[in-house]
Amino acid sequence: MRIATWNVNSLKARMPRVVDWVTRFNPSVLCIQETKMASDAFPHSDFEELGYESVHNGEGRWNGVAILSKVGLDDVSHGFNDGKPDDPDARIIWATCNGVRIASAYIPNGREVGHDHYHYKLEWLSRLRSHLELNNDPSENLAVLGDFNVAPEDRDVWDIKSFNGATHVSKPERDAFYEILDWGLVDSLRYQCPGEAGVYTFWDYRQGSFYKKMGMRIDFILPTVPMNEAMEIIVVDRNARKGEKPSDHAPVVADFSFS
DNA sequence: ATGGTGGCCTTGCCA
């Protein structure tokens, strides 16, 4: 079972790249973030032609998350089931594919430390942890995939000194990220590459960041401990950041073999 | 060189 996540930064603008990537990598499940697309505009039929069922939680101009699957797409839900008011943004969608509970998540950016949006980000991460506690079990096959907008360690950014006082690396954000892992999820790329630095999933469009290797590792595949045991390989396809009209994020893709 | 890009549509805001 091949599972992937990709923040496409507008599915409308990225559709040719997404179709090309899906055709070549043939994932069983692809989690997409930042569709920036209204619900009625989602190209379900184009994905159906490629062999995928699809579900989308969209709002239009911003955010928007989707799951494509070749291996079933059941028990779909949007947002959090935690007894609190609905999240106003379309930032997470859940489905069960081949017996694996999957989430495609786009965590708020935060904008600036101390900004209202930063507090919303911390609250959002806390709600994700609560949702998992209330609705799931860490012994099941489950994976949260997506753009977390958090770099958990200093080596997950190109130069920590450039991030003094910045979002994505602040202690409250990192603590909130590790609170989610502490429920029973594994940073699977870090697990496979415990000694690596310079493995990134995002490079800003500005400043020629990609060519200068000024990246950040902020997109993750986070399986439960038992599911992580079934992982065979995980890679970042940084080739997807090259060429014509790339997203500013690269896909992360992992293979799992369930006995 | 004190800005750089890209995407959306609210031609400013967001990342």
CSV table of C-alpha atoms (C1' of nucleotides) in Angstrom, one decimal:
chain,number,residue,atom,x,y,z
A,1,MET,CA,0.0,0.0,0.0
A,2,ARG,CA,1.6,3.2,-1.2
A,3,ILE,CA,0.5,6.4,0.7
A,4,ALA,CA,1.5,9.9,-0.2
A,5,THR,CA,0.9,13.5,0.9
A,6,TRP,CA,1.3,16.7,-1.2
A,7,ASN,CA,0.5,20.3,-0.6
A,8,VAL,CA,-0.3,21.3,-4.2
A,9,ASN,CA,-0.9,25.1,-3.6
A,10,SER,CA,-4.0,25.3,-5.8
A,11,LEU,CA,-5.2,22.1,-7.5
A,12,LYS,CA,-6.5,24.1,-10.4
A,13,ALA,CA,-3.0,25.5,-11.1
A,14,ARG,CA,-1.4,22.2,-10.3
A,15,MET,CA,-3.7,19.7,-12.1
A,16,PRO,CA,-1.2,18.8,-14.9
A,17,ARG,CA,1.6,18.2,-12.4
A,18,VAL,CA,-0.7,16.2,-10.1
A,19,VAL,CA,-2.0,14.0,-13.0
A,20,ASP,CA,1.6,13.4,-14.2
A,21,TRP,CA,2.8,12.6,-10.7
A,22,VAL,CA,-0.1,10.3,-9.8
A,23,THR,CA,0.4,8.4,-13.1
A,24,ARG,CA,4.1,7.8,-12.5
A,25,PHE,CA,4.0,7.0,-8.7
A,26,ASN,CA,0.7,5.2,-8.7
A,27,PRO,CA,-0.1,5.7,-5.0
A,28,SER,CA,-2.9,3.7,-3.5
A,29,VAL,CA,-3.8,6.8,-1.5
A,30,LEU,CA,-2.9,10.5,-2.1
A,31,CYS,CA,-3.7,13.1,0.5
A,32,ILE,CA,-3.8,16.6,-1.0
A,33,GLN,CA,-3.7,20.0,0.8
A,34,GLU,CA,-4.4,23.5,-0.3
A,35,THR,CA,-6.7,22.7,-3.1
A,36,LYS,CA,-7.9,26.4,-2.9
A,37,MET,CA,-11.0,25.1,-4.6
A,38,ALA,CA,-14.8,25.2,-4.0
A,39,SER,CA,-16.5,21.9,-3.5
A,40,ASP,CA,-18.4,22.0,-6.8
A,41,ALA,CA,-15.1,22.6,-8.8
A,42,PHE,CA,-13.3,19.5,-7.6
A,43,PRO,CA,-12.3,17.3,-10.6
A,44,HIS,CA,-13.7,14.0,-9.3
A,45,SER,CA,-14.2,12.7,-12.8
A,46,ASP,CA,-10.6,13.4,-13.9
A,47,PHE,CA,-9.3,11.4,-10.9
A,48,GLU,CA,-11.9,8.7,-11.6
A,49,GLU,CA,-10.4,8.2,-15.1
A,50,LEU,CA,-7.1,7.6,-13.3
A,51,GLY,CA,-8.7,4.9,-11.2
A,52,TYR,CA,-9.3,7.0,-8.0
A,53,GLU,CA,-12.3,7.7,-5.8
A,54,SER,CA,-12.0,11.1,-4.3
A,55,VAL,CA,-13.4,13.1,-1.4
A,56,HIS,CA,-12.8,16.8,-0.8
A,57,ASN,CA,-13.4,19.3,2.0
A,58,GLY,CA,-13.1,22.6,0.2
A,59,GLU,CA,-14.2,26.2,0.8
A,60,GLY,CA,-12.9,28.1,-2.3
A,61,ARG,CA,-10.1,30.6,-2.2
A,62,TRP,CA,-8.1,29.2,0.7
A,63,ASN,CA,-7.3,25.9,2.3
A,64,GLY,CA,-9.1,22.8,1.1
A,65,VAL,CA,-8.0,19.2,1.6
A,66,ALA,CA,-8.8,16.0,-0.3
A,67,ILE,CA,-8.1,12.2,-0.3
A,68,LEU,CA,-7.8,10.1,-3.5
A,69,SER,CA,-7.9,6.3,-3.1
A,70,LYS,CA,-7.7,3.3,-5.3
A,71,VAL,CA,-8.3,1.0,-2.3
A,72,GLY,CA,-11.6,2.2,-0.9
A,73,LEU,CA,-12.8,5.4,0.7
A,74,ASP,CA,-15.2,4.8,3.6
A,75,ASP,CA,-16.5,6.5,6.7
A,76,VAL,CA,-15.6,10.0,5.4
A,77,SER,CA,-15.8,12.9,7.8
A,78,HIS,CA,-14.7,16.6,7.9
A,79,GLY,CA,-13.1,18.6,10.6
A,80,PHE,CA,-13.0,17.5,14.3
A,81,ASN,CA,-15.4,15.4,16.3
A,82,ASP,CA,-14.6,16.8,19.7
A,83,GLY,CA,-17.8,18.4,20.9
A,84,LYS,CA,-16.6,21.9,20.1
A,85,PRO,CA,-17.8,24.3,17.4
A,86,ASP,CA,-16.9,23.4,13.8
A,87,ASP,CA,-13.5,24.7,12.6
A,88,PRO,CA,-14.4,27.5,10.2
A,89,ASP,CA,-11.7,26.5,7.8
A,90,ALA,CA,-11.5,23.4,5.5
A,91,ARG,CA,-8.3,21.9,6.9
A,92,ILE,CA,-8.9,18.2,7.6
A,93,ILE,CA,-10.7,15.3,6.0
A,94,TRP,CA,-10.8,11.7,7.2
A,95,ALA,CA,-11.5,8.4,5.4
A,96,THR,CA,-10.8,4.7,5.8
A,97,CYS,CA,-8.9,3.2,2.9
A,98,ASN,CA,-8.0,-0.5,2.8
A,99,GLY,CA,-8.7,-0.7,6.6
A,100,VAL,CA,-6.4,2.2,7.3
A,101,ARG,CA,-7.8,5.4,8.9
A,102,ILE,CA,-6.3,8.3,7.0
A,103,ALA,CA,-6.3,12.0,7.6
A,104,SER,CA,-5.3,14.7,5.1
A,105,ALA,CA,-4.5,17.8,7.2
A,106,TYR,CA,-3.5,21.4,6.5
A,107,ILE,CA,-2.4,23.0,9.7
A,108,PRO,CA,-2.8,26.8,10.0
A,109,ASN,CA,0.4,28.7,9.1
A,110,GLY,CA,0.3,31.0,12.2
A,111,ARG,CA,1.6,34.1,10.4
A,112,GLU,CA,3.6,35.6,13.3
A,113,VAL,CA,4.3,34.4,16.8
A,114,GLY,CA,1.6,35.9,19.1
A,115,HIS,CA,-0.7,36.7,16.2
A,116,ASP,CA,-4.4,35.6,16.5
A,117,HIS,CA,-3.7,33.1,13.7
A,118,TYR,CA,-0.7,31.7,15.8
A,119,HIS,CA,-3.1,31.0,18.7
A,120,TYR,CA,-5.6,29.5,16.3
A,121,LYS,CA,-2.7,27.2,15.0
A,122,LEU,CA,-1.9,26.0,18.5
A,123,GLU,CA,-5.6,25.4,19.3
A,124,TRP,CA,-5.9,23.5,16.0
A,125,LEU,CA,-3.1,21.2,16.8
A,126,SER,CA,-4.5,20.7,20.3
A,127,ARG,CA,-7.9,19.8,18.7
A,128,LEU,CA,-6.2,17.3,16.4
A,129,ARG,CA,-4.7,15.5,19.5
A,130,SER,CA,-8.1,15.6,21.2
A,131,HIS,CA,-9.9,14.2,18.1
A,132,LEU,CA,-7.5,11.3,18.0
A,133,GLU,CA,-8.0,10.6,21.7
A,134,LEU,CA,-11.8,10.7,21.4
A,135,ASN,CA,-12.3,8.8,18.2
A,136,ASN,CA,-9.3,6.5,17.5
A,137,ASP,CA,-6.9,4.0,19.1
A,138,PRO,CA,-3.2,4.1,18.7
A,139,SER,CA,-3.2,0.3,18.2
A,140,GLU,CA,-5.1,0.6,14.9
A,141,ASN,CA,-3.7,1.2,11.5
A,142,LEU,CA,-4.0,5.0,11.2
A,143,ALA,CA,-1.9,7.7,9.7
A,144,VAL,CA,-2.2,11.5,9.7
A,145,LEU,CA,-0.7,13.0,6.6
A,146,GLY,CA,-0.2,16.6,5.6
A,147,ASP,CA,1.3,20.0,5.9
A,148,PHE,CA,1.9,20.7,9.6
A,149,ASN,CA,3.6,24.1,9.2
A,150,VAL,CA,5.9,23.0,12.0
A,151,ALA,CA,9.6,22.1,11.8
A,152,PRO,CA,10.1,19.8,14.8
A,153,GLU,CA,13.9,20.1,15.1
A,154,ASP,CA,16.4,22.7,14.2
A,155,ARG,CA,17.9,20.5,11.5
A,156,ASP,CA,14.5,20.5,9.8
A,157,VAL,CA,15.2,24.0,8.5
A,158,TRP,CA,18.1,25.2,6.4
A,159,ASP,CA,19.5,27.7,9.0
A,160,ILE,CA,17.9,27.9,12.4
A,161,LYS,CA,19.6,31.3,13.0
A,162,SER,CA,17.4,32.7,10.3
A,163,PHE,CA,14.3,31.6,12.2
A,164,ASN,CA,14.9,33.6,15.4
A,165,GLY,CA,11.4,34.5,16.7
A,166,ALA,CA,9.7,33.0,13.6
A,167,THR,CA,6.8,30.7,13.4
A,168,HIS,CA,7.2,27.0,12.5
A,169,VAL,CA,10.1,26.5,15.0
A,170,SER,CA,8.8,28.1,18.2
A,171,LYS,CA,8.6,25.9,21.3
A,172,PRO,CA,4.8,26.0,21.7
A,173,GLU,CA,4.4,24.8,18.1
A,174,ARG,CA,6.9,22.1,18.5
A,175,ASP,CA,5.4,21.1,21.8
A,176,ALA,CA,2.0,20.8,20.2
A,177,PHE,CA,3.4,18.7,17.4
A,178,TYR,CA,5.1,16.3,19.8
A,179,GLU,CA,1.8,16.2,21.9
A,180,ILE,CA,0.2,14.7,18.8
A,181,LEU,CA,3.1,12.2,18.3
A,182,ASP,CA,2.8,11.3,22.0
A,183,TRP,CA,-0.7,10.0,21.4
A,184,GLY,CA,0.9,7.2,19.4
A,185,LEU,CA,2.2,8.5,16.0
A,186,VAL,CA,5.6,8.2,14.5
A,187,ASP,CA,7.5,10.8,12.5
A,188,SER,CA,8.2,8.1,9.9
A,189,LEU,CA,10.8,9.9,7.8
A,190,ARG,CA,12.8,10.8,10.8
A,191,TYR,CA,12.4,7.2,12.1
A,192,GLN,CA,13.9,5.8,8.8
A,193,CYS,CA,16.6,8.5,8.6
A,194,PRO,CA,17.5,9.2,12.2
A,195,GLY,CA,20.9,10.8,11.3
A,196,GLU,CA,19.9,12.9,8.3
A,197,ALA,CA,19.8,16.7,8.0
A,198,GLY,CA,18.9,18.7,5.0
A,199,VAL,CA,15.8,16.6,4.1
A,200,TYR,CA,13.1,19.2,3.2
A,201,THR,CA,9.6,19.1,1.8
A,202,PHE,CA,9.0,22.9,1.3
A,203,TRP,CA,11.0,25.6,-0.4
A,204,ASP,CA,9.6,29.1,-0.6
A,205,TYR,CA,9.1,30.5,-4.2
A,206,ARG,CA,11.0,33.6,-3.2
A,207,GLN,CA,14.8,34.1,-3.2
A,208,GLY,CA,15.5,31.1,-5.3
A,209,SER,CA,15.2,29.0,-2.1
A,210,PHE,CA,15.0,25.6,-3.9
A,211,TYR,CA,18.3,26.1,-5.7
A,212,LYS,CA,20.0,27.5,-2.6
A,213,LYS,CA,18.7,24.5,-0.6
A,214,MET,CA,16.8,26.9,1.8
A,215,GLY,CA,14.1,24.4,2.7
A,216,MET,CA,12.0,23.2,5.6
A,217,ARG,CA,10.7,19.8,6.6
A,218,ILE,CA,7.1,20.5,7.4
A,219,ASP,CA,5.1,17.8,5.6
A,220,PHE,CA,4.7,14.5,7.3
A,221,ILE,CA,3.4,11.0,7.1
A,222,LEU,CA,2.6,10.1,10.8
A,223,PRO,CA,1.5,6.5,11.1
A,224,THR,CA,0.7,4.8,14.4
A,225,VAL,CA,3.4,2.7,15.9
A,226,PRO,CA,2.1,-0.7,14.6
A,227,MET,CA,1.5,0.8,11.1
A,228,ASN,CA,5.0,2.3,11.2
A,229,GLU,CA,6.3,-1.2,11.7
A,230,ALA,CA,4.8,-2.1,8.3
A,231,MET,CA,6.7,0.7,6.5
A,232,GLU,CA,9.1,-0.5,3.9
A,233,ILE,CA,10.4,2.9,2.5
A,234,ILE,CA,9.7,6.6,2.6
A,235,VAL,CA,11.0,9.3,0.3
A,236,VAL,CA,10.5,12.9,-0.5
A,237,ASP,CA,10.1,13.4,-4.3
A,238,ARG,CA,12.1,16.6,-4.6
A,239,ASN,CA,12.1,16.3,-8.4
A,240,ALA,CA,8.4,17.5,-8.1
A,241,ARG,CA,9.7,20.9,-7.0
A,242,LYS,CA,11.6,21.3,-10.3
A,243,GLY,CA,10.4,22.2,-13.8
A,244,GLU,CA,7.3,24.0,-15.0
A,245,LYS,CA,4.8,25.5,-12.5
A,246,PRO,CA,5.8,23.4,-9.5
A,247,SER,CA,4.1,23.6,-6.1
A,248,ASP,CA,6.3,25.0,-3.4
A,249,HIS,CA,6.0,21.7,-1.6
A,250,ALA,CA,7.2,18.3,-2.6
A,251,PRO,CA,5.3,15.0,-2.1
A,252,VAL,CA,6.2,12.6,0.6
A,253,VAL,CA,5.5,9.0,-0.3
A,254,ALA,CA,5.8,5.8,1.7
A,255,ASP,CA,5.1,2.1,1.1
A,256,PHE,CA,3.6,-0.2,3.7
A,257,SER,CA,3.4,-4.0,3.7
A,258,PHE,CA,0.6,-5.3,5.9
A,259,SER,CA,0.8,-9.0,6.8
B,1,DA,C1',20.2,44.5,-4.3
B,2,DT,C1',17.0,46.1,2.1
B,3,DG,C1',13.8,43.1,-2.8
B,4,DG,C1',13.0,39.0,-4.7
B,5,DT,C1',7.5,34.5,-6.4
B,6,DG,C1',3.2,32.6,-7.0
B,7,DG,C1',-1.9,32.0,-6.5
B,8,DC,C1',-6.3,33.8,-5.6
B,9,DC,C1',-9.5,37.5,-6.7
B,10,DT,C1',-11.3,41.3,-2.2
B,11,DT,C1',-5.6,44.4,-7.8
B,12,DG,C1',-4.5,43.3,-1.4
B,13,DC,C1',-3.8,39.1,1.2
B,14,DC,C1',-1.9,34.9,2.0
B,15,DA,C1',2.0,31.7,2.1
